[in-house]
Tab-separated table of C-alpha atoms and ligand atoms in Angstrom:
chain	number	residue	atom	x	y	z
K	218	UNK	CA	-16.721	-28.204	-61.654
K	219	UNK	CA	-17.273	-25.115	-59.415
K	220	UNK	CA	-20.349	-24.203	-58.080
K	221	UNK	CA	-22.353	-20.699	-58.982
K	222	UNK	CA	-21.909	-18.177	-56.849
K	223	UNK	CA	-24.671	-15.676	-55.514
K	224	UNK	CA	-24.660	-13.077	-52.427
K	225	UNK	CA	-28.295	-11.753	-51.922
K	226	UNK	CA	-30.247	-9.407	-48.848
K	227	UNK	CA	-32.601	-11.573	-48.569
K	228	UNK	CA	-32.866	-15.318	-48.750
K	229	UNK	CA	-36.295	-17.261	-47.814
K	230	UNK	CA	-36.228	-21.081	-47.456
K	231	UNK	CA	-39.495	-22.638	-48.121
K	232	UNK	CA	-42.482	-21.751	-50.515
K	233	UNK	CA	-45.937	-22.535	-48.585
K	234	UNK	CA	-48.025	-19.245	-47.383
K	235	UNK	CA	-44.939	-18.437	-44.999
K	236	UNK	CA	-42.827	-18.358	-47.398
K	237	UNK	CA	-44.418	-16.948	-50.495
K	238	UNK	CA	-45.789	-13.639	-47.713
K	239	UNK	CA	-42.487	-13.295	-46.626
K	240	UNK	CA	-41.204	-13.271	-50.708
K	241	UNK	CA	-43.966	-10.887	-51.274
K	242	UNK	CA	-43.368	-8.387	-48.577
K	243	UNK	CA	-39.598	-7.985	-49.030
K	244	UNK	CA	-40.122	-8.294	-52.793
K	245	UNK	CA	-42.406	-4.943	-52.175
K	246	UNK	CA	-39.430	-3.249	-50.460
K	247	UNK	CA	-37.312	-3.648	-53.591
K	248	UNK	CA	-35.249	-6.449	-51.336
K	249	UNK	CA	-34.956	-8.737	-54.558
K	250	UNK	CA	-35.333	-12.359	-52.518
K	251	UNK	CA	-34.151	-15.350	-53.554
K	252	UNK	CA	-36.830	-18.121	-52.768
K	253	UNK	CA	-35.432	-21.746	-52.649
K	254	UNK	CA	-37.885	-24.481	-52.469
K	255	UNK	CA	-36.674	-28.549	-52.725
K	256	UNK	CA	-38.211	-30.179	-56.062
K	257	UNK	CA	-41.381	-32.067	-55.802
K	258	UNK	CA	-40.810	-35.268	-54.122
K	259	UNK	CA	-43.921	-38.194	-53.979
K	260	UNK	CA	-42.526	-40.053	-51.100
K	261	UNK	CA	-42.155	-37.190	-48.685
K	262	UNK	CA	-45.264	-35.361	-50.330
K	263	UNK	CA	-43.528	-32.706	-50.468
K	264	UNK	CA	-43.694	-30.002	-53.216
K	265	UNK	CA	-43.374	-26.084	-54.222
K	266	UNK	CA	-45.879	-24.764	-52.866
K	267	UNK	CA	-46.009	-26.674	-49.609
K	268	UNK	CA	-48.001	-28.524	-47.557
K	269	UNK	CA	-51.576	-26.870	-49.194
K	270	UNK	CA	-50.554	-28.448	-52.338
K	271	UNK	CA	-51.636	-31.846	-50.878
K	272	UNK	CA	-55.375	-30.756	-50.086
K	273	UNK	CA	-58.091	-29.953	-52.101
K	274	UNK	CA	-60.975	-27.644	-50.910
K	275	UNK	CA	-59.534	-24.571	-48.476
K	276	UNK	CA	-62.460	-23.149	-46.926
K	277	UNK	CA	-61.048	-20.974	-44.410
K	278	UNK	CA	-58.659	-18.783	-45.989
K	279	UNK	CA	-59.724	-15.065	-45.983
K	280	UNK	CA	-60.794	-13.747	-49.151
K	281	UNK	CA	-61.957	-16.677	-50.695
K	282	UNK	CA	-65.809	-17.053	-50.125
K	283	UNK	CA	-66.435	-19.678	-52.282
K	284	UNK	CA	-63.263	-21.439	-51.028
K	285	UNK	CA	-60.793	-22.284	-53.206
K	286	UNK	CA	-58.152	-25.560	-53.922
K	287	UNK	CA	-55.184	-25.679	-51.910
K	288	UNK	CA	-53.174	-26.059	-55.622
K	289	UNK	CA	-54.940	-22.723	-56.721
K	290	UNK	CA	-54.351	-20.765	-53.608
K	291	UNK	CA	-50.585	-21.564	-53.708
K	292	UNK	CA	-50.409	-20.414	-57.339
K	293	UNK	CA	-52.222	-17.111	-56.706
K	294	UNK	CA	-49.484	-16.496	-53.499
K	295	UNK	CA	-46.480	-17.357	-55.942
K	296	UNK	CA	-47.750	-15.242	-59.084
K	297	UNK	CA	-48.049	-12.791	-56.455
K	298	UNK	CA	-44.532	-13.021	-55.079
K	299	UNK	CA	-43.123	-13.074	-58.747
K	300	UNK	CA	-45.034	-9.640	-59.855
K	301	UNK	CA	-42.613	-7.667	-57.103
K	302	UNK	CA	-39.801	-9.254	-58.488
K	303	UNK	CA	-38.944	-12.754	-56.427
K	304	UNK	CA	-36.559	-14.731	-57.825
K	305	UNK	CA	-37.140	-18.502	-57.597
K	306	UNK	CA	-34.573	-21.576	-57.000
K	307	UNK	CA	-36.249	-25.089	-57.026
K	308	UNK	CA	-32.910	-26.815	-55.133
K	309	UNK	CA	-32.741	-28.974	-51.949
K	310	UNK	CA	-30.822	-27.283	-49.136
K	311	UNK	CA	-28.250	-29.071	-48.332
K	312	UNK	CA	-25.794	-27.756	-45.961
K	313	UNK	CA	-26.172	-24.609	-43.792
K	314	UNK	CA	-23.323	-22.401	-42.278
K	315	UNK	CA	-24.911	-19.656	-40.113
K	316	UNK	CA	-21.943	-18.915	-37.290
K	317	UNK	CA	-21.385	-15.993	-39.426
K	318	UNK	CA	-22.698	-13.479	-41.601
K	319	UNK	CA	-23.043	-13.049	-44.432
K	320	UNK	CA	-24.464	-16.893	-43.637
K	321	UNK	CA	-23.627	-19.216	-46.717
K	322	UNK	CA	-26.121	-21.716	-48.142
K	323	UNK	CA	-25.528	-24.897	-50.216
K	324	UNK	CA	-27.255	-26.460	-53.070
K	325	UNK	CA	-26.103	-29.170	-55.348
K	326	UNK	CA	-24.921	-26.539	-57.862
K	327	UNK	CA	-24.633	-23.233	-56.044
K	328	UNK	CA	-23.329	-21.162	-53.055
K	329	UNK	CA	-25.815	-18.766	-51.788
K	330	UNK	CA	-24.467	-15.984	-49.385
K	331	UNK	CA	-27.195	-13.865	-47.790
K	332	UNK	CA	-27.424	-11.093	-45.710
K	333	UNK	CA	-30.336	-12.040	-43.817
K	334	UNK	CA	-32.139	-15.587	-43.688
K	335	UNK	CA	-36.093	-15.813	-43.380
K	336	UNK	CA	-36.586	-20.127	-42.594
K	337	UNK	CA	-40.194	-20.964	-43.868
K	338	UNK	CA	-39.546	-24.282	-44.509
K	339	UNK	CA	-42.910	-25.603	-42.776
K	340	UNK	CA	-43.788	-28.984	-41.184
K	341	UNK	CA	-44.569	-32.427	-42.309
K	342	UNK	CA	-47.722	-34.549	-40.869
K	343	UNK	CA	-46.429	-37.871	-40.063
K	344	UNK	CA	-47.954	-40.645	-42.338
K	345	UNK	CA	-48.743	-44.436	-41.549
K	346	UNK	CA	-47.014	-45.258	-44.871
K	347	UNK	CA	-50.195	-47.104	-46.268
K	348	UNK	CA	-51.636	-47.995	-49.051
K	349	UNK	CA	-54.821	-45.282	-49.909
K	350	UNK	CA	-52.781	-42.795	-48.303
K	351	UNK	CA	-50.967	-40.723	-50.647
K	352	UNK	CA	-52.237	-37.859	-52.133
K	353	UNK	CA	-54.388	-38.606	-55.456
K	354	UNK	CA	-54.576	-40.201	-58.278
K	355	UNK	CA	-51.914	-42.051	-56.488
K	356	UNK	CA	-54.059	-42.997	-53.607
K	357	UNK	CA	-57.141	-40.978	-51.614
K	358	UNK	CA	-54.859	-37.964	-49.637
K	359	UNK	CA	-57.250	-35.164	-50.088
K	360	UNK	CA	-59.978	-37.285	-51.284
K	361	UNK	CA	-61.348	-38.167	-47.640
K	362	UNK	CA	-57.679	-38.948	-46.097
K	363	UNK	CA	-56.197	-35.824	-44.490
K	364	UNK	CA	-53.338	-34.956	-41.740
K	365	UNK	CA	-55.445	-31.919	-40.577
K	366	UNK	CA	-58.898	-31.929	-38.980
K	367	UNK	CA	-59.323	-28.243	-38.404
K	368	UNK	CA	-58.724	-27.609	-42.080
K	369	UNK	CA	-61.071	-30.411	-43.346
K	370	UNK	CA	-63.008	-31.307	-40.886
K	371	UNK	CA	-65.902	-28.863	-41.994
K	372	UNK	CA	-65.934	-30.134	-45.705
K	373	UNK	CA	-69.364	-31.089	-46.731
K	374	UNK	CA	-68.009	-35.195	-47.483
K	375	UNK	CA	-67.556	-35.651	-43.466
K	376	UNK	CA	-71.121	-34.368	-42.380
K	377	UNK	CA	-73.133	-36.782	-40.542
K	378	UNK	CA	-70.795	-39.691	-42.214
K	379	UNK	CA	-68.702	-41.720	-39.753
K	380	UNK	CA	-65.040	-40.898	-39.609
K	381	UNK	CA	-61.832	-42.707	-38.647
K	382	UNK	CA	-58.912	-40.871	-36.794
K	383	UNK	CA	-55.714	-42.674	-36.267
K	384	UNK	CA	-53.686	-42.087	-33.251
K	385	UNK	CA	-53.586	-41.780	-29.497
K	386	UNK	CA	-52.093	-39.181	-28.601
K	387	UNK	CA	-52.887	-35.175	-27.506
K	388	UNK	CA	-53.234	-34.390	-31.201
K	389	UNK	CA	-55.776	-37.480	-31.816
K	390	UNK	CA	-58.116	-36.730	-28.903
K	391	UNK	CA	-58.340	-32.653	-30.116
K	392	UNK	CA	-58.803	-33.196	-33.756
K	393	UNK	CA	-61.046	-36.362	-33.213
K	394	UNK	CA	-63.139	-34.234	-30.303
K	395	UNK	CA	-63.302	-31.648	-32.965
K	396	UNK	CA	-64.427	-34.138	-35.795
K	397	UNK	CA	-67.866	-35.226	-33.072
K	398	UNK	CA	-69.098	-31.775	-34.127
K	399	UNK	CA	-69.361	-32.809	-38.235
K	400	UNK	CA	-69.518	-36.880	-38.456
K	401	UNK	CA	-71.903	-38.632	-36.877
K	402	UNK	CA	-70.021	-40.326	-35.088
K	403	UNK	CA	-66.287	-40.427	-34.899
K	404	UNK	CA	-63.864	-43.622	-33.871
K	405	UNK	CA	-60.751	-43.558	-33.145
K	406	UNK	CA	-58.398	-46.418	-34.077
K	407	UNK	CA	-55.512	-46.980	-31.628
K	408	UNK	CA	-52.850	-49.376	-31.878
K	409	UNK	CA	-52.456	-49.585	-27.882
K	410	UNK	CA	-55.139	-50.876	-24.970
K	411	UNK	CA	-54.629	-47.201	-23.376
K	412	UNK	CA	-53.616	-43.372	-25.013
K	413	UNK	CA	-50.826	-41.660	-24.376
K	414	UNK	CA	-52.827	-38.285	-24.166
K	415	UNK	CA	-52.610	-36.098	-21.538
K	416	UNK	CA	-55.111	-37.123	-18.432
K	417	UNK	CA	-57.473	-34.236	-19.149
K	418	UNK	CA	-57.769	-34.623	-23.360
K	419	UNK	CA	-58.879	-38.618	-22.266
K	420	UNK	CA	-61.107	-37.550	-19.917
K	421	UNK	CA	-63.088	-34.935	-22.337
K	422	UNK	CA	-62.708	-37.564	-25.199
K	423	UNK	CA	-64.077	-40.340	-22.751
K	424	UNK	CA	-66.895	-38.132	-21.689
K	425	UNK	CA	-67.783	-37.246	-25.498
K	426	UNK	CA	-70.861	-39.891	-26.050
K	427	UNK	CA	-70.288	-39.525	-30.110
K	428	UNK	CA	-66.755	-40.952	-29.840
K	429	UNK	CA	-65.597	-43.961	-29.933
K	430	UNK	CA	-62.576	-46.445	-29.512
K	431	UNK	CA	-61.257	-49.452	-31.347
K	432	UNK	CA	-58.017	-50.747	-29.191
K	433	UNK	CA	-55.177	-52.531	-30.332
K	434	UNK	CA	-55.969	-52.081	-33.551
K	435	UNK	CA	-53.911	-50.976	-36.382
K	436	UNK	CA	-55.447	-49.398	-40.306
K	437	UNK	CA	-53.729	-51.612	-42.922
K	438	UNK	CA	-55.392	-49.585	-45.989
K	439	UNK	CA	-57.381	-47.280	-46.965
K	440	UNK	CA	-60.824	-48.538	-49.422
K	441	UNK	CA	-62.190	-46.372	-51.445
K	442	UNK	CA	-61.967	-44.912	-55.434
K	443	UNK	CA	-60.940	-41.545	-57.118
K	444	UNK	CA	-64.873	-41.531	-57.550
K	445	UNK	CA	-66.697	-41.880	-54.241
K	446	UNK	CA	-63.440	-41.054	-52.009
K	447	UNK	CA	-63.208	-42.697	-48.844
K	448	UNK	CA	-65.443	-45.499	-48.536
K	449	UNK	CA	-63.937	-47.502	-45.393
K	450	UNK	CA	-60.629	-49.007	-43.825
K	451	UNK	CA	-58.647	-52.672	-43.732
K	452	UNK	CA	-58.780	-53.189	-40.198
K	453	UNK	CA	-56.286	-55.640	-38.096
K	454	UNK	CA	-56.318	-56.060	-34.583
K	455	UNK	CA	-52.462	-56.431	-33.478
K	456	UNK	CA	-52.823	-58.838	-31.087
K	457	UNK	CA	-55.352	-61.392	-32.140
K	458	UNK	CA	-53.933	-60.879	-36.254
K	459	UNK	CA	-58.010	-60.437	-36.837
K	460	UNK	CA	-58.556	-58.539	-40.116
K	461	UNK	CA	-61.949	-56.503	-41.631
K	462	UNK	CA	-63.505	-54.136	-43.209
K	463	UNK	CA	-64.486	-51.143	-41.264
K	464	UNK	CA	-66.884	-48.296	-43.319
K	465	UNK	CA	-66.261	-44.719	-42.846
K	466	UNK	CA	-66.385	-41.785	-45.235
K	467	UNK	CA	-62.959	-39.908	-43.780
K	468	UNK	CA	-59.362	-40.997	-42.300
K	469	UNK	CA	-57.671	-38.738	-39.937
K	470	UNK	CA	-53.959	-39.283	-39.200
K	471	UNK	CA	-53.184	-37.724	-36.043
K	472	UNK	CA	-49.807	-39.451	-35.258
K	473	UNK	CA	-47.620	-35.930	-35.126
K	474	UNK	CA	-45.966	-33.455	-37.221
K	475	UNK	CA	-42.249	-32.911	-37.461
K	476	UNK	CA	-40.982	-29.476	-38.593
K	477	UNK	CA	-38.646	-29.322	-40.872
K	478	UNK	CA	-35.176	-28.297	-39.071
K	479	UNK	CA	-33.139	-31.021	-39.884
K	480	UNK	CA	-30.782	-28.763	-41.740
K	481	UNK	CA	-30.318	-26.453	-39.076
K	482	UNK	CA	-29.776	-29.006	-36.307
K	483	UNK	CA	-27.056	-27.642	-33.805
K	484	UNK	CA	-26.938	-24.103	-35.665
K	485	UNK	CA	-29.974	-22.817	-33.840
K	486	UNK	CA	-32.218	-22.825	-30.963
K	487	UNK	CA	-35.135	-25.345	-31.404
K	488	UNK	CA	-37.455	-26.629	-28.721
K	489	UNK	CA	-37.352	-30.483	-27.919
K	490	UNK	CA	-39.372	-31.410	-30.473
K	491	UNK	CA	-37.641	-29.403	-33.416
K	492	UNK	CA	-39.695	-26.308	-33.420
K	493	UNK	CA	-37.629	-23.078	-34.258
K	494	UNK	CA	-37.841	-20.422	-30.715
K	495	UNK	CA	-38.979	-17.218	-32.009
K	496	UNK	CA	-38.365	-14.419	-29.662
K	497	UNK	CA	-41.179	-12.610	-28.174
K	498	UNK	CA	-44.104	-10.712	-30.260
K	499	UNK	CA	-41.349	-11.036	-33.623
K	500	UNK	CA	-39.624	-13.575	-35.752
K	501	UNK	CA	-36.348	-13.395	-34.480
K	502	UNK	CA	-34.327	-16.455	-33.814
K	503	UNK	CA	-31.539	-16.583	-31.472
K	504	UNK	CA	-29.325	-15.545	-34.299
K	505	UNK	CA	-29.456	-11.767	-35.496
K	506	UNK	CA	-29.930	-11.526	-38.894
K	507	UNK	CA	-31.865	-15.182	-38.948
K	508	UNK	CA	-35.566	-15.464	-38.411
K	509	UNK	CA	-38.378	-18.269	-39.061
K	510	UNK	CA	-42.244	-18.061	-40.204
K	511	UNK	CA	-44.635	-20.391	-40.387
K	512	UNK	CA	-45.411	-24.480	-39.171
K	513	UNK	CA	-41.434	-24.363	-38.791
K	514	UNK	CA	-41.921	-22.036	-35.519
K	515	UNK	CA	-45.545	-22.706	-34.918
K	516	UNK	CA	-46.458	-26.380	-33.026
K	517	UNK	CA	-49.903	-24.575	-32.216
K	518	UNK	CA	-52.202	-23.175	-34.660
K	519	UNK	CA	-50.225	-24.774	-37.718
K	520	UNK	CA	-52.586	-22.744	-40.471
K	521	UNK	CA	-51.743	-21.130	-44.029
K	522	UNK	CA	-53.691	-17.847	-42.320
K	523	UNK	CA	-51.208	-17.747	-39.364
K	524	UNK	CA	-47.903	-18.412	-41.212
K	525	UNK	CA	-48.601	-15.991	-43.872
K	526	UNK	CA	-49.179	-13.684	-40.765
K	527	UNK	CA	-45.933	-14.422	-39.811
K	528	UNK	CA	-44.569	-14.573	-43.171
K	529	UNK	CA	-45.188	-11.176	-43.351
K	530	UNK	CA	-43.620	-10.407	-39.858
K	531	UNK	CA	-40.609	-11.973	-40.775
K	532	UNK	CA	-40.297	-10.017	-44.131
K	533	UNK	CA	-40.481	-6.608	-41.855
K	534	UNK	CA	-37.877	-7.919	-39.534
K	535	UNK	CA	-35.210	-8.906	-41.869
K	536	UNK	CA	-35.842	-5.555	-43.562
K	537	UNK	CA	-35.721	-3.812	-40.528
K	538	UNK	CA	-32.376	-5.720	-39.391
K	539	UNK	CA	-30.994	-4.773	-42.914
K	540	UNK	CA	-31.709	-1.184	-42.458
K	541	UNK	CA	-29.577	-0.730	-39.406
K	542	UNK	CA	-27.313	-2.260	-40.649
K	543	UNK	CA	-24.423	0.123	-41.969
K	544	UNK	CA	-23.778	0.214	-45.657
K	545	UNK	CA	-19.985	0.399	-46.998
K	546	UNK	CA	-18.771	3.738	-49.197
K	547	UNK	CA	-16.399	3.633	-51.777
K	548	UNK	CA	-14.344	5.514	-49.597
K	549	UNK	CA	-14.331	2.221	-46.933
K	550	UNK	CA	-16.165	4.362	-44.487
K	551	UNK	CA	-19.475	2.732	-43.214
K	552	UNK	CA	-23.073	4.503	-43.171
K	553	UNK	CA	-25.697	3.525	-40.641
K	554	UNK	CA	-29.591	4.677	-41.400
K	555	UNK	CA	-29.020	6.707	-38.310
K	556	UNK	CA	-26.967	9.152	-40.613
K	557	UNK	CA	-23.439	8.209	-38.846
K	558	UNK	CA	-20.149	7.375	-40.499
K	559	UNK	CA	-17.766	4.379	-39.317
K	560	UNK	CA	-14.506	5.690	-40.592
K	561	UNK	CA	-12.689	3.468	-42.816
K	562	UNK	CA	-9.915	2.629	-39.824
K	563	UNK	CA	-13.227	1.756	-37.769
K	564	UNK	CA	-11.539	4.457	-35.027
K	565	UNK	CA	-14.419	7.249	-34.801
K	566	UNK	CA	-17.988	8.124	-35.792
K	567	UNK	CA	-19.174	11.231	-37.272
K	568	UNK	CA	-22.025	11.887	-36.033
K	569	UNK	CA	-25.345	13.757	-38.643
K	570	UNK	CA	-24.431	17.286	-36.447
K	571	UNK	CA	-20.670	16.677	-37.093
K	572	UNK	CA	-19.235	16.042	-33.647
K	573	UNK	CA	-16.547	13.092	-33.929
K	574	UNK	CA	-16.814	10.752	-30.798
K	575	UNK	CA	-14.321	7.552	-30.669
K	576	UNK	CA	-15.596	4.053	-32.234
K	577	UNK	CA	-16.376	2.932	-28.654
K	578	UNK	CA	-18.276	-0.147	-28.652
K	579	UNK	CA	-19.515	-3.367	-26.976
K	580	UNK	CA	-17.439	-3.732	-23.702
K	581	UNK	CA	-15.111	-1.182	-24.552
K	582	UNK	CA	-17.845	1.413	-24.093
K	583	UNK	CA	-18.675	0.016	-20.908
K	584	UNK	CA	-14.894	0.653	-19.840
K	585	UNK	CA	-13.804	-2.811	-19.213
U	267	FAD	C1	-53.786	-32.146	-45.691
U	267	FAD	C2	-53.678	-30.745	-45.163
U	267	FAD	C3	-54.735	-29.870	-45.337
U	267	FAD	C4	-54.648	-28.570	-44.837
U	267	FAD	N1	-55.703	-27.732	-45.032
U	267	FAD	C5	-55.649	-26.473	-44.530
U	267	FAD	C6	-56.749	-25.583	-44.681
U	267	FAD	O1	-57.793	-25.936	-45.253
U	267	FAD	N2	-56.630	-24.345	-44.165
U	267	FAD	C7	-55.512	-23.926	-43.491
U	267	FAD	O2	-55.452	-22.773	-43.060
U	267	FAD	N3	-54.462	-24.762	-43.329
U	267	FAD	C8	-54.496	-26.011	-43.811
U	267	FAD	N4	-53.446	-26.868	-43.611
U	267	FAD	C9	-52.293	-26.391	-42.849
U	267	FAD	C10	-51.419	-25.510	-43.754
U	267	FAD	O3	-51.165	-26.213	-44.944
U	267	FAD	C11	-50.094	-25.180	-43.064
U	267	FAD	O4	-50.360	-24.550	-41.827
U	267	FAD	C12	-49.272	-24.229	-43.939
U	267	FAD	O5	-49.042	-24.791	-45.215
U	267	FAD	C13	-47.931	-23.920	-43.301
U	267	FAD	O6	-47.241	-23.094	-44.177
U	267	FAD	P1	-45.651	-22.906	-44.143
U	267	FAD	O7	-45.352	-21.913	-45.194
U	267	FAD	O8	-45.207	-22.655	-42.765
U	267	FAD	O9	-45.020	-24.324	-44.519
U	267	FAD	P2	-45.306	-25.436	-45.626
U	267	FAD	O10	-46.605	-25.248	-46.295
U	267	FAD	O11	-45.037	-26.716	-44.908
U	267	FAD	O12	-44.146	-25.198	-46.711
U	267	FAD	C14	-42.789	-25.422	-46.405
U	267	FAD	C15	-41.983	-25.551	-47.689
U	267	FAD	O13	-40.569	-25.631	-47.352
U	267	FAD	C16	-39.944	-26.559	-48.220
U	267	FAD	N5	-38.697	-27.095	-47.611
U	267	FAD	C17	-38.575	-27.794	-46.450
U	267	FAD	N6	-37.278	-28.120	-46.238
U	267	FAD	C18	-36.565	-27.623	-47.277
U	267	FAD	C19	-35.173	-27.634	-47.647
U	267	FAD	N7	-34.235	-28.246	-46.891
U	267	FAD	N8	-34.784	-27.040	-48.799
U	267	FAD	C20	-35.699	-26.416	-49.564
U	267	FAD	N9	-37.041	-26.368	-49.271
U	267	FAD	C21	-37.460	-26.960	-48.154
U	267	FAD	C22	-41.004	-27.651	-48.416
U	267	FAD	O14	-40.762	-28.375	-49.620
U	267	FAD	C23	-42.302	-26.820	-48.487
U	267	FAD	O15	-42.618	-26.476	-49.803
U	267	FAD	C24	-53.484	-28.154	-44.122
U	267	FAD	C25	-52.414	-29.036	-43.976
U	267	FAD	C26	-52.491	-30.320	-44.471
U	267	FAD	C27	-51.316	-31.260	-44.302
């Protein structure tokens, strides 16, 4: 059976703040986007509305003085994005072509053309694959287990209680250094007898008197009820096989996040670790007509606040591309915004005073 068929302007991968800013913006400039988002999946805890629909209380998002649920925040961006007009896909992605444009998209049942591509499609914290970890009822994940200590950190559960993070790396030694400012006191369980942090994160977590470390040790589970939240974690040290108990009232996993560029391996520039180059003070990518918001393009300050800031950049620069781009007449002769004609054979330009200079472009302008 063949597959649907749709050309858009605009198409935005991805449906977390980047996203859903990015939908809203060129929604707002009559742009009509198409906003695919993969189906809710409970092993990759993934789901519309992206990685904020995995936490509970967001206390740091503008506007919201009381706070507000991650869930709850993602449903205000999306009504938001629908009033303007967004059109919504839930598909996986599964094949990219962006050599040319219009670039081409795949899904299971259709084949998207678009104009102009705006990749939101985030990051994922890396999990231990525990038990307790996954996001309730299922098991505690936003119920005292979170991926993200600037986010949670502050929540009224982790004052003065002790708290667990996992890890041993550059990310582990910031968020847990952070953490010594809310728990009481804050350990951090690593699997090795040293960290792989850089030498001047070890030194200001060594020097921090209300952190801890438990060494070759590894968290087997996570204790605790849908009641109470974390209450404490199965220990096991990995060299002796010794098991316990250990009681804390939060469990940071600070093992890494991996952005989500799988499907654009090879078709774009990335940075060792995955993360989308952006070019400069914009959203461009190294391919005109493509650009990326969000955790995708952000190892840094990975926060809904920043990649709905960049959400909306993105929107302006893909509308902003698609204005100078010329527009095809009836008549085969092309329009730019600048108020010139392309005529249909491509051989002059008519300029808005009516002088008619040769189609000279690229290196033939530059006489070679
Ligand atoms: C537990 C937790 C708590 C957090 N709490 C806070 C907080 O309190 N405050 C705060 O500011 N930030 C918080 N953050 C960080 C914040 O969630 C992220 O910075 C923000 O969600 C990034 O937004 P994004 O739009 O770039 O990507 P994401 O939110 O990651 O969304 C990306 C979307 O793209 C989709 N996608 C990926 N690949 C494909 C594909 N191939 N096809 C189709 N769709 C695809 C995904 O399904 C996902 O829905 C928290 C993060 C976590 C993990």
């Amino acid at each position: 059976m063949s597959k649907e068929t749709l050309h858009k302007e605009v198409v935005i991968i991805g449906s977390g703040p980047a996203g859903l800013t990015a939908a809203i913006y060129s929604a707002r400039a009559n742009l009509k986007p198409l906003l695919i988002d993969a189906p809710p999946d409970a092993e990759k805890q993934t789901s519309p509305g992206g990685q904020l629909m995995i936490t509970t209380d967001v206390e740091n998002y503008p506007g919201f003085s009381k706070g507000i649920q991650g869930p709850d925040l993602m449903a205000e961006f999306r009504r938001q994005a629908e009033r303007f007009g967004t059109e919504f896909l839930e598909a996986w992605i599964t094949k990219v072509e962006l050599q040319q444009r219009p670039f081409t998209l795949y899904t299971k049942d259709q084949v998207i053309t678009t104009e102009t591509l705006i990749i939101a499609s985030g990051a994922s914290a890396k999990w231990l694959g525990i038990p307790g970890e996954a996001k309730i009822p299922d098991g505690l994940g936003g119920h005292g287990v979170s991926a993200c200590a600037t986010c949670d950190g502050p929540l009224p559960a982790f004052r003065n209680k002790p708290l667990v993070v996992v890890g041993g790396g550059d990310t582990a030694m910031e968020e847990a250094t952070f953490l010594t400012r809310y728990g009481s006191r804050v350990y951090v369980v690593h699997r090795r007898d040293k960290l792989r942090a850089s030498k001047i994160m070890q030194e200001k977590a060594f020097a921090n008197d209300k952190l801890e470390f438990i060494w070759d040790t590894a968290v087997d589970k996570i204790l605790g009820n849908q009641k109470d939240g974390v209450t404490g974690v199965q220990l096991s040290n990995v060299k002796t096989g010794e098991q316990g108990d250990f009681p804390c009232a939060g469990v940071f996993i600070a093992i890494g996040h991996k952005p989500n560029t799988e499907l654009f391996k090879g078709q774009i520039e990335t940075d060792e670790i995955g993360y989308i180059k952006t070019s400069g003070h914009s959203t461009a990518t190294n391919i005109p007509g493509v650009f990326a918001c969000g955790d995708v393009q952000d190892s840094v300050y990975r926060q809904a606040v920043t990649a709905a800031g960049t959400g909306c950049m993105a929107a302006l620069d893909s509308e902003r591309f698609l204005d100078h781009l010329p527009i095809v007449m009836p008549t085969g002769d092309e329009v730019t915004m600048e108020g010139e004609h392309v005529t249909a054979d491509r051989e002059a330009i008519i300029t808005p005073d009516g002088h008619i200079v040769p189609n000279k472009t690229g290196a033939a302008a530059q006489g070679d």
